[in-house]
Amino acid sequence: MEFIRVESGNFELIEKVYSILAAAGAYMLEKFSLTHWATPYGRDKIAEDTENKQVYLVKAENDFIATFTLSDKTIHVFEASPDVNAMYLSKFAVHPSIMKSGVGSACIKYIEELCRQANKTKLRFDVYVKSEHAIKFYLKMGYKEVPSPSPIVLCMEKTL
């Protein structure tokens, strides 16, 4: 697998990110009746993220198969407990056609290594409380639930 950072202004790759997020949202709606990603994250928001966050695509052979975004800026659900030693993960999605193939686990391991290289000791993110499949995956990867100010998302983190 190849991990490619999406640079600002690369609209071809921004479109690839959008298509993976849209496919993941449609899959979650159909398979689990989850609506939180039913309206895909907009291309304009992805483009904005490429300017002030680290947006990645994952490529295997000739296909883009996953995407994720990293930032060292505290996300809203962690505002009450900011941590300068944390990296924040968002918009992590594996294309539904290859779910359960180990791609998600490989991505998390790569993300954790990126955090270590940036001298970050924690990886944090939020996950929708009804996304039982995602919660199960993150627990299996060693993440723990931490207090959340919101009843609709779990806050999760792992000390690296």
GROMACS .gro file of C-alpha atoms in nm:
model
  160
    1MET     CA    1   0.000   0.000   0.000
    2GLU     CA    2   0.105   0.352  -0.075
    3PHE     CA    3   0.012   0.644   0.150
    4ILE     CA    4  -0.018   0.971  -0.042
    5ARG     CA    5  -0.056   1.310   0.119
    6VAL     CA    6  -0.311   1.518  -0.073
    7GLU     CA    7  -0.164   1.859  -0.145
    8SER     CA    8  -0.366   2.178  -0.153
    9GLY     CA    9  -0.513   2.242  -0.496
   10ASN     CA   10  -0.489   1.882  -0.617
   11PHE     CA   11  -0.853   1.855  -0.717
   12GLU     CA   12  -0.808   1.516  -0.882
   13LEU     CA   13  -0.704   1.363  -0.549
   14ILE     CA   14  -0.961   1.567  -0.356
   15GLU     CA   15  -1.223   1.402  -0.577
   16LYS     CA   16  -1.081   1.058  -0.485
   17VAL     CA   17  -1.110   1.144  -0.114
   18TYR     CA   18  -1.468   1.259  -0.171
   19SER     CA   19  -1.562   0.940  -0.356
   20ILE     CA   20  -1.429   0.716  -0.075
   21LEU     CA   21  -1.611   0.917   0.192
   22ALA     CA   22  -1.932   0.911  -0.015
   23ALA     CA   23  -1.907   0.534  -0.070
   24ALA     CA   24  -1.845   0.477   0.302
   25GLY     CA   25  -2.141   0.696   0.393
   26ALA     CA   26  -2.372   0.514   0.150
   27TYR     CA   27  -2.251   0.179   0.285
   28MET     CA   28  -2.315   0.277   0.648
   29LEU     CA   29  -2.662   0.401   0.557
   30GLU     CA   30  -2.751   0.083   0.368
   31LYS     CA   31  -2.588  -0.174   0.598
   32PHE     CA   32  -2.637  -0.017   0.942
   33SER     CA   33  -2.903   0.256   0.887
   34LEU     CA   34  -2.649   0.515   1.004
   35THR     CA   35  -2.715   0.861   0.868
   36HIS     CA   36  -2.422   1.061   1.009
   37TRP     CA   37  -2.222   1.031   0.683
   38ALA     CA   38  -2.523   1.004   0.449
   39THR     CA   39  -2.446   1.353   0.322
   40PRO     CA   40  -2.082   1.330   0.221
   41TYR     CA   41  -1.822   1.568   0.355
   42GLY     CA   42  -1.802   1.836   0.087
   43ARG     CA   43  -1.528   1.875  -0.169
   44ASP     CA   44  -1.481   2.234  -0.052
   45LYS     CA   45  -1.425   2.114   0.307
   46ILE     CA   46  -1.177   1.851   0.188
   47ALA     CA   47  -0.993   2.120  -0.011
   48GLU     CA   48  -0.987   2.341   0.299
   49ASP     CA   49  -0.852   2.051   0.506
   50THR     CA   50  -0.563   2.007   0.261
   51GLU     CA   51  -0.454   2.360   0.348
   52ASN     CA   52  -0.440   2.325   0.728
   53LYS     CA   53  -0.446   1.951   0.805
   54GLN     CA   54  -0.285   1.638   0.666
   55VAL     CA   55  -0.522   1.462   0.426
   56TYR     CA   56  -0.412   1.121   0.301
   57LEU     CA   57  -0.522   0.873   0.040
   58VAL     CA   58  -0.424   0.508   0.048
   59LYS     CA   59  -0.353   0.336  -0.281
   60ALA     CA   60  -0.322  -0.035  -0.356
   61GLU     CA   61  -0.221  -0.136  -0.705
   62ASN     CA   62  -0.415   0.115  -0.918
   63ASP     CA   63  -0.704   0.183  -0.682
   64PHE     CA   64  -0.754   0.438  -0.406
   65ILE     CA   65  -0.893   0.236  -0.117
   66ALA     CA   66  -0.893   0.453   0.197
   67THR     CA   67  -0.856   0.804   0.329
   68PHE     CA   68  -0.791   0.978   0.660
   69THR     CA   69  -0.717   1.324   0.795
   70LEU     CA   70  -0.476   1.416   1.076
   71SER     CA   71  -0.433   1.739   1.267
   72ASP     CA   72  -0.251   1.855   1.576
   73LYS     CA   73  -0.533   2.102   1.646
   74THR     CA   74  -0.776   1.994   1.917
   75ILE     CA   75  -1.112   1.885   1.777
   76HIS     CA   76  -1.429   2.021   1.936
   77VAL     CA   77  -1.519   1.720   2.152
   78PHE     CA   78  -1.176   1.734   2.319
   79GLU     CA   79  -1.178   2.110   2.389
   80ALA     CA   80  -1.231   2.051   2.761
   81SER     CA   81  -0.919   1.834   2.774
   82PRO     CA   82  -0.672   1.960   2.511
   83ASP     CA   83  -0.340   1.778   2.488
   84VAL     CA   84  -0.043   1.926   2.302
   85ASN     CA   85   0.100   1.574   2.277
   86ALA     CA   86  -0.200   1.443   2.082
   87MET     CA   87  -0.274   1.407   1.713
   88TYR     CA   88  -0.638   1.406   1.605
   89LEU     CA   89  -0.781   1.168   1.346
   90SER     CA   90  -1.090   1.243   1.139
   91LYS     CA   91  -1.259   1.135   0.816
   92PHE     CA   92  -1.109   0.785   0.831
   93ALA     CA   93  -1.277   0.562   0.576
   94VAL     CA   94  -1.197   0.242   0.393
   95HIS     CA   95  -1.379   0.181   0.065
   96PRO     CA   96  -1.663  -0.066   0.131
   97SER     CA   97  -1.546  -0.299  -0.146
   98ILE     CA   98  -1.238  -0.398   0.056
   99MET     CA   99  -1.359  -0.372   0.416
  100LYS     CA  100  -1.251  -0.654   0.647
  101SER     CA  101  -0.935  -0.711   0.441
  102GLY     CA  102  -0.687  -0.566   0.692
  103VAL     CA  103  -0.661  -0.226   0.523
  104GLY     CA  104  -0.813  -0.044   0.821
  105SER     CA  105  -0.568  -0.204   1.062
  106ALA     CA  106  -0.274  -0.125   0.834
  107CYS     CA  107  -0.391   0.236   0.809
  108ILE     CA  108  -0.416   0.271   1.187
  109LYS     CA  109  -0.063   0.133   1.229
  110TYR     CA  110   0.065   0.380   0.969
  111ILE     CA  111  -0.123   0.667   1.136
  112GLU     CA  112   0.027   0.575   1.472
  113GLU     CA  113   0.374   0.579   1.317
  114LEU     CA  114   0.307   0.924   1.168
  115CYS     CA  115   0.213   1.040   1.517
  116ARG     CA  116   0.535   0.902   1.664
  117GLN     CA  117   0.739   1.071   1.391
  118ALA     CA  118   0.569   1.400   1.484
  119ASN     CA  119   0.660   1.338   1.852
  120LYS     CA  120   0.297   1.290   1.948
  121THR     CA  121   0.223   1.044   2.226
  122LYS     CA  122  -0.154   1.007   2.177
  123LEU     CA  123  -0.395   0.957   1.892
  124ARG     CA  124  -0.747   1.085   1.956
  125PHE     CA  125  -1.074   1.088   1.763
  126ASP     CA  126  -1.447   1.075   1.805
  127VAL     CA  127  -1.682   0.807   1.678
  128TYR     CA  128  -2.059   0.811   1.645
  129VAL     CA  129  -2.211   0.612   1.934
  130LYS     CA  130  -2.428   0.404   1.700
  131SER     CA  131  -2.128   0.298   1.485
  132GLU     CA  132  -2.090  -0.030   1.670
  133HIS     CA  133  -1.876  -0.180   1.393
  134ALA     CA  134  -1.629   0.110   1.416
  135ILE     CA  135  -1.621   0.107   1.796
  136LYS     CA  136  -1.548  -0.266   1.796
  137PHE     CA  137  -1.265  -0.212   1.545
  138TYR     CA  138  -1.102   0.066   1.749
  139LEU     CA  139  -1.127  -0.130   2.075
  140LYS     CA  140  -0.958  -0.423   1.900
  141MET     CA  141  -0.680  -0.184   1.792
  142GLY     CA  142  -0.618  -0.088   2.156
  143TYR     CA  143  -0.812   0.239   2.180
  144LYS     CA  144  -0.994   0.331   2.498
  145GLU     CA  145  -1.304   0.537   2.555
  146VAL     CA  146  -1.243   0.865   2.738
  147PRO     CA  147  -1.504   1.109   2.874
  148SER     CA  148  -1.711   1.279   2.605
  149PRO     CA  149  -1.908   1.603   2.638
  150SER     CA  150  -2.153   1.476   2.377
  151PRO     CA  151  -2.418   1.205   2.406
  152ILE     CA  152  -2.387   1.123   2.036
  153VAL     CA  153  -2.013   1.060   2.006
  154LEU     CA  154  -1.758   0.858   2.195
  155CYS     CA  155  -1.417   1.008   2.245
  156MET     CA  156  -1.141   0.755   2.200
  157GLU     CA  157  -0.766   0.768   2.241
  158LYS     CA  158  -0.457   0.555   2.264
  159THR     CA  159  -0.127   0.633   2.425
  160LEU     CA  160   0.140   0.544   2.171
   0.00000   0.00000   0.00000
